Amino acid sequence: MIPTIAVIAPGAMGSAIAARLAEHGCKVLTSLDGRSATTRKRAAASGMVSAGDAEIANADIILSIVPPGEAVALAEHLATLINRSAKKPVIVDCNAVNVETIRTIADVVLSSGAHFVDAAIIGLPPKPGTTGPAFYVSGEAAADVTVLGELGLDLRRIDGPIGAASALKMSYAGINKGLTGLGAAMVLAAVSAGAADALRDELALSAPHIHARLGNALPDMLPKAYRWVAEMREIAGFLGDDHPAALIYEGFARLFEHIAADVEGAGTDAAQLVAFAESCKAKK
């Protein structure tokens, strides 16, 4: 039997995951209370069905896909709903949170009697004709969501406890997005000192893979910078207060905070990053 799945919330990733599930015959619920007209339109286009709290709590599987700072509050809300319901679904936390945070979320969810799976989504939102992103799961209840692999998701089980999938997400994002942050910081410094063209040309000669990466990664990062702030702080927390590298990720959080404000205010830094990226694409 195909399960009923609730996806919260219908953002870019959540709605794309929902569309993939709906394509495979799954009924996908979501909460649209207080959501904008744009979000409602995106949810409808993805095949999502608006549902109230009671119906969501009665789903077979609930996927939590929200910004990191909202993950604990959503878990608490879902636990409250499930405490009132006879149905005990499987809650899958897919958020970019550190191991300590995911264990807190697990405690909240398990106290309601629901099952809990730690998950990490690695890759871009799914598109027609692609198999990604990778959907890693860990924890004792990971076997309870194997059906997701039959519904179009690239499900990959990690043989580890709750926290293993989140540790993978933190480590991968720390490298992947950390490299983008490092590139953005150095490009802006080079622009300020009048060395941007020389930096671009040297990268093209001696590090062509980095040259190509910056051409794509910098403009792609700009509209997401505000979301990366909390994620960088989760990575710092994953490393731990006593780890010297935690300061690096707190620095990246502040950098992305600055870039997000610059994007919002149509400042010069965002424009300089776009110009550098465009010049990289032009000089191949």
Tab-separated table of N, CA and C in Angstrom, residues 180-268:
chain	number	residue	atom	x	y	z
A	180	THR	N	32.783	27.491	-0.959
A	180	THR	CA	32.132	28.654	-1.573
A	180	THR	C	32.353	29.902	-0.726
A	181	GLY	N	32.254	29.753	0.600
A	181	GLY	CA	32.501	30.892	1.488
A	181	GLY	C	33.931	31.375	1.390
A	182	LEU	N	34.868	30.448	1.339
A	182	LEU	CA	36.279	30.804	1.212
A	182	LEU	C	36.511	31.557	-0.102
A	183	GLY	N	35.929	31.036	-1.185
A	183	GLY	CA	36.077	31.703	-2.471
A	183	GLY	C	35.494	33.097	-2.462
A	184	ALA	N	34.295	33.247	-1.882
A	184	ALA	CA	33.653	34.566	-1.832
A	184	ALA	C	34.499	35.560	-1.047
A	185	ALA	N	35.031	35.132	0.094
A	185	ALA	CA	35.843	36.030	0.927
A	185	ALA	C	37.084	36.504	0.182
A	186	MET	N	37.767	35.577	-0.484
A	186	MET	CA	39.014	35.940	-1.167
A	186	MET	C	38.767	36.751	-2.434
A	187	VAL	N	37.668	36.463	-3.120
A	187	VAL	CA	37.334	37.266	-4.304
A	187	VAL	C	37.046	38.712	-3.908
A	188	LEU	N	36.261	38.896	-2.856
A	188	LEU	CA	35.951	40.253	-2.408
A	188	LEU	C	37.207	40.987	-1.953
A	189	ALA	N	38.118	40.262	-1.297
A	189	ALA	CA	39.379	40.882	-0.869
A	189	ALA	C	40.222	41.265	-2.081
A	190	ALA	N	40.252	40.389	-3.086
A	190	ALA	CA	41.021	40.682	-4.295
A	190	ALA	C	40.438	41.872	-5.049
A	191	VAL	N	39.116	41.940	-5.130
A	191	VAL	CA	38.458	43.076	-5.794
A	191	VAL	C	38.823	44.377	-5.088
A	192	SER	N	38.761	44.347	-3.753
A	192	SER	CA	39.063	45.544	-2.967
A	192	SER	C	40.487	46.024	-3.192
A	193	ALA	N	41.408	45.085	-3.428
A	193	ALA	CA	42.818	45.433	-3.597
A	193	ALA	C	43.227	45.594	-5.065
A	194	GLY	N	42.270	45.468	-5.976
A	194	GLY	CA	42.573	45.640	-7.393
A	194	GLY	C	43.224	44.446	-8.050
A	195	ALA	N	43.048	43.263	-7.457
A	195	ALA	CA	43.721	42.072	-7.988
A	195	ALA	C	42.749	41.027	-8.526
A	196	ALA	N	41.498	41.408	-8.767
A	196	ALA	CA	40.492	40.427	-9.166
A	196	ALA	C	40.826	39.760	-10.494
A	197	ASP	N	41.225	40.542	-11.479
A	197	ASP	CA	41.532	39.962	-12.788
A	197	ASP	C	42.740	39.029	-12.705
A	198	ALA	N	43.746	39.445	-11.936
A	198	ALA	CA	44.932	38.607	-11.780
A	198	ALA	C	44.585	37.302	-11.070
A	199	LEU	N	43.714	37.372	-10.075
A	199	LEU	CA	43.284	36.164	-9.369
A	199	LEU	C	42.544	35.242	-10.323
A	200	ARG	N	41.623	35.796	-11.081
A	200	ARG	CA	40.867	34.986	-12.048
A	200	ARG	C	41.798	34.281	-13.036
A	201	ASP	N	42.755	35.035	-13.567
A	201	ASP	CA	43.659	34.470	-14.577
A	201	ASP	C	44.572	33.394	-13.987
A	202	GLU	N	45.034	33.614	-12.757
A	202	GLU	CA	45.901	32.614	-12.124
A	202	GLU	C	45.119	31.343	-11.813
A	203	LEU	N	43.893	31.499	-11.351
A	203	LEU	CA	43.061	30.320	-11.096
A	203	LEU	C	42.819	29.549	-12.385
A	204	ALA	N	42.588	30.264	-13.478
A	204	ALA	CA	42.360	29.600	-14.759
A	204	ALA	C	43.574	28.782	-15.179
A	205	LEU	N	44.770	29.267	-14.848
A	205	LEU	CA	46.000	28.583	-15.237
A	205	LEU	C	46.363	27.431	-14.309
A	206	SER	N	46.344	27.697	-13.009
A	206	SER	CA	46.888	26.723	-12.062
A	206	SER	C	45.841	25.923	-11.294
A	207	ALA	N	44.606	26.404	-11.276
A	207	ALA	CA	43.542	25.687	-10.559
A	207	ALA	C	42.240	25.788	-11.351
A	208	PRO	N	42.202	25.222	-12.555
A	208	PRO	CA	41.034	25.390	-13.419
A	208	PRO	C	39.736	24.847	-12.822
A	209	HIS	N	39.845	23.814	-11.974
A	209	HIS	CA	38.641	23.267	-11.345
A	209	HIS	C	38.027	24.274	-10.364
A	210	ILE	N	38.894	25.027	-9.651
A	210	ILE	CA	38.392	26.053	-8.728
A	210	ILE	C	37.838	27.229	-9.530
A	211	HIS	N	38.542	27.595	-10.599
A	211	HIS	CA	38.089	28.661	-11.489
A	211	HIS	C	36.671	28.364	-12.001
A	212	ALA	N	36.451	27.146	-12.456
A	212	ALA	CA	35.136	26.756	-12.975
A	212	ALA	C	34.092	26.713	-11.860
A	213	ARG	N	34.506	26.222	-10.705
A	213	ARG	CA	33.574	26.121	-9.579
A	213	ARG	C	33.062	27.489	-9.157
A	214	LEU	N	33.963	28.470	-9.041
A	214	LEU	CA	33.564	29.806	-8.601
A	214	LEU	C	32.624	30.455	-9.605
A	215	GLY	N	32.828	30.157	-10.888
A	215	GLY	CA	31.947	30.717	-11.900
A	215	GLY	C	30.497	30.319	-11.700
A	216	ASN	N	30.278	29.132	-11.155
A	216	ASN	CA	28.910	28.655	-10.906
A	216	ASN	C	28.462	28.865	-9.461
A	217	ALA	N	29.370	28.626	-8.523
A	217	ALA	CA	28.988	28.591	-7.112
A	217	ALA	C	28.674	29.971	-6.543
A	218	LEU	N	29.415	30.990	-6.951
A	218	LEU	CA	29.206	32.318	-6.356
A	218	LEU	C	27.815	32.875	-6.655
A	219	PRO	N	27.391	32.946	-7.910
A	219	PRO	CA	26.037	33.472	-8.148
A	219	PRO	C	24.939	32.561	-7.603
A	220	ASP	N	25.199	31.247	-7.591
A	220	ASP	CA	24.206	30.316	-7.056
A	220	ASP	C	24.017	30.511	-5.551
A	221	MET	N	25.089	30.918	-4.862
A	221	MET	CA	25.034	31.106	-3.419
A	221	MET	C	24.244	32.335	-3.002
A	222	LEU	N	24.263	33.394	-3.797
A	222	LEU	CA	23.726	34.688	-3.368
A	222	LEU	C	22.282	34.639	-2.864
A	223	PRO	N	21.340	34.050	-3.604
A	223	PRO	CA	19.966	34.037	-3.084
A	223	PRO	C	19.755	33.084	-1.910
A	224	LYS	N	20.753	32.227	-1.637
A	224	LYS	CA	20.641	31.264	-0.542
A	224	LYS	C	21.426	31.689	0.690
A	225	ALA	N	22.192	32.774	0.593
A	225	ALA	CA	23.121	33.141	1.664
A	225	ALA	C	22.421	33.260	3.013
A	226	TYR	N	21.210	33.810	3.013
A	226	TYR	CA	20.496	33.991	4.284
A	226	TYR	C	20.207	32.656	4.957
A	227	ARG	N	20.004	31.597	4.142
A	227	ARG	CA	19.721	30.278	4.709
A	227	ARG	C	20.985	29.609	5.226
A	228	TRP	N	22.118	29.992	4.677
A	228	TRP	CA	23.370	29.355	5.057
A	228	TRP	C	23.917	29.863	6.391
A	229	VAL	N	23.397	30.981	6.874
A	229	VAL	CA	23.894	31.552	8.131
A	229	VAL	C	23.710	30.554	9.270
A	230	ALA	N	22.470	30.109	9.467
A	230	ALA	CA	22.188	29.164	10.558
A	230	ALA	C	22.899	27.836	10.332
A	231	GLU	N	23.034	27.424	9.069
A	231	GLU	CA	23.694	26.159	8.783
A	231	GLU	C	25.171	26.200	9.173
A	232	MET	N	25.828	27.336	8.907
A	232	MET	CA	27.236	27.464	9.300
A	232	MET	C	27.370	27.393	10.824
A	233	ARG	N	26.418	27.950	11.534
A	233	ARG	CA	26.481	27.905	13.009
A	233	ARG	C	26.191	26.497	13.512
A	234	GLU	N	25.341	25.764	12.803
A	234	GLU	CA	25.127	24.356	13.159
A	234	GLU	C	26.421	23.560	12.961
A	235	ILE	N	27.160	23.871	11.895
A	235	ILE	CA	28.430	23.182	11.653
A	235	ILE	C	29.440	23.533	12.737
A	236	ALA	N	29.460	24.795	13.150
A	236	ALA	CA	30.342	25.192	14.256
A	236	ALA	C	29.983	24.409	15.511
A	237	GLY	N	28.677	24.247	15.762
A	237	GLY	CA	28.236	23.460	16.911
A	237	GLY	C	28.588	21.995	16.774
A	238	PHE	N	28.547	21.486	15.566
A	238	PHE	CA	28.922	20.100	15.298
A	238	PHE	C	30.390	19.863	15.665
A	239	LEU	N	31.238	20.832	15.329
A	239	LEU	CA	32.653	20.719	15.684
A	239	LEU	C	32.856	20.842	17.192
A	240	GLY	N	32.074	21.697	17.839
A	240	GLY	CA	32.191	21.888	19.286
A	240	GLY	C	32.916	23.170	19.631
A	241	ASP	N	32.533	23.755	20.745
A	241	ASP	CA	33.089	25.051	21.155
A	241	ASP	C	34.599	25.031	21.304
A	242	ASP	N	35.139	23.892	21.705
A	242	ASP	CA	36.584	23.810	21.960
A	242	ASP	C	37.404	23.517	20.699
A	243	HIS	N	36.724	23.252	19.605
A	243	HIS	CA	37.448	22.930	18.372
A	243	HIS	C	37.870	24.229	17.688
A	244	PRO	N	39.151	24.401	17.382
A	244	PRO	CA	39.582	25.671	16.776
A	244	PRO	C	38.904	25.971	15.456
A	245	ALA	N	38.532	24.948	14.691
A	245	ALA	CA	37.896	25.178	13.395
A	245	ALA	C	36.467	25.700	13.527
A	246	ALA	N	35.872	25.590	14.730
A	246	ALA	CA	34.523	26.134	14.922
A	246	ALA	C	34.500	27.632	14.630
A	247	LEU	N	35.610	28.306	14.904
A	247	LEU	CA	35.702	29.741	14.640
A	247	LEU	C	35.616	30.034	13.149
A	248	ILE	N	36.114	29.112	12.333
A	248	ILE	CA	36.040	29.287	10.881
A	248	ILE	C	34.584	29.347	10.434
A	249	TYR	N	33.779	28.451	10.973
A	249	TYR	CA	32.386	28.390	10.531
A	249	TYR	C	31.542	29.498	11.141
A	250	GLU	N	31.910	29.978	12.307
A	250	GLU	CA	31.253	31.176	12.825
A	250	GLU	C	31.601	32.354	11.918
A	251	GLY	N	32.838	32.387	11.436
A	251	GLY	CA	33.237	33.432	10.490
A	251	GLY	C	32.452	33.339	9.190
A	252	PHE	N	32.255	32.110	8.686
A	252	PHE	CA	31.453	31.943	7.468
A	252	PHE	C	30.010	32.386	7.712
A	253	ALA	N	29.470	32.106	8.898
A	253	ALA	CA	28.114	32.547	9.216
A	253	ALA	C	28.021	34.065	9.129
A	254	ARG	N	28.996	34.747	9.677
A	254	ARG	CA	29.003	36.211	9.622
A	254	ARG	C	29.182	36.704	8.191
A	255	LEU	N	30.004	35.995	7.405
A	255	LEU	CA	30.192	36.378	6.004
A	255	LEU	C	28.882	36.250	5.232
A	256	PHE	N	28.197	35.111	5.381
A	256	PHE	CA	26.946	34.914	4.652
A	256	PHE	C	25.865	35.873	5.150
A	257	GLU	N	25.908	36.215	6.423
A	257	GLU	CA	24.991	37.210	6.969
A	257	GLU	C	25.208	38.551	6.264
A	258	HIS	N	26.477	38.917	6.104
A	258	HIS	CA	26.831	40.158	5.414
A	258	HIS	C	26.388	40.114	3.948
A	259	ILE	N	26.642	38.990	3.282
A	259	ILE	CA	26.270	38.868	1.872
A	259	ILE	C	24.753	38.908	1.709
A	260	ALA	N	24.031	38.235	2.600
A	260	ALA	CA	22.568	38.246	2.532
A	260	ALA	C	22.024	39.666	2.673
A	261	ALA	N	22.593	40.425	3.601
A	261	ALA	CA	22.169	41.820	3.778
A	261	ALA	C	22.508	42.637	2.541
A	262	ASP	N	23.655	42.345	1.939
A	262	ASP	CA	24.080	43.052	0.734
A	262	ASP	C	23.137	42.757	-0.427
A	263	VAL	N	22.728	41.497	-0.554
A	263	VAL	CA	21.771	41.114	-1.593
A	263	VAL	C	20.452	41.838	-1.384
A	264	GLU	N	19.998	41.853	-0.130
A	264	GLU	CA	18.724	42.503	0.202
A	264	GLU	C	18.778	43.998	-0.095
A	265	GLY	N	19.921	44.599	0.182
A	265	GLY	CA	20.058	46.038	0.000
A	265	GLY	C	20.648	46.437	-1.335
A	266	ALA	N	20.787	45.472	-2.269
A	266	ALA	CA	21.363	45.744	-3.591
A	266	ALA	C	22.714	46.436	-3.454
A	267	GLY	N	23.569	45.877	-2.601
A	267	GLY	CA	24.887	46.467	-2.364
A	267	GLY	C	25.901	46.084	-3.419
A	268	THR	N	27.139	46.511	-3.190
A	268	THR	CA	28.184	46.311	-4.197
A	268	THR	C	28.845	44.936	-4.109
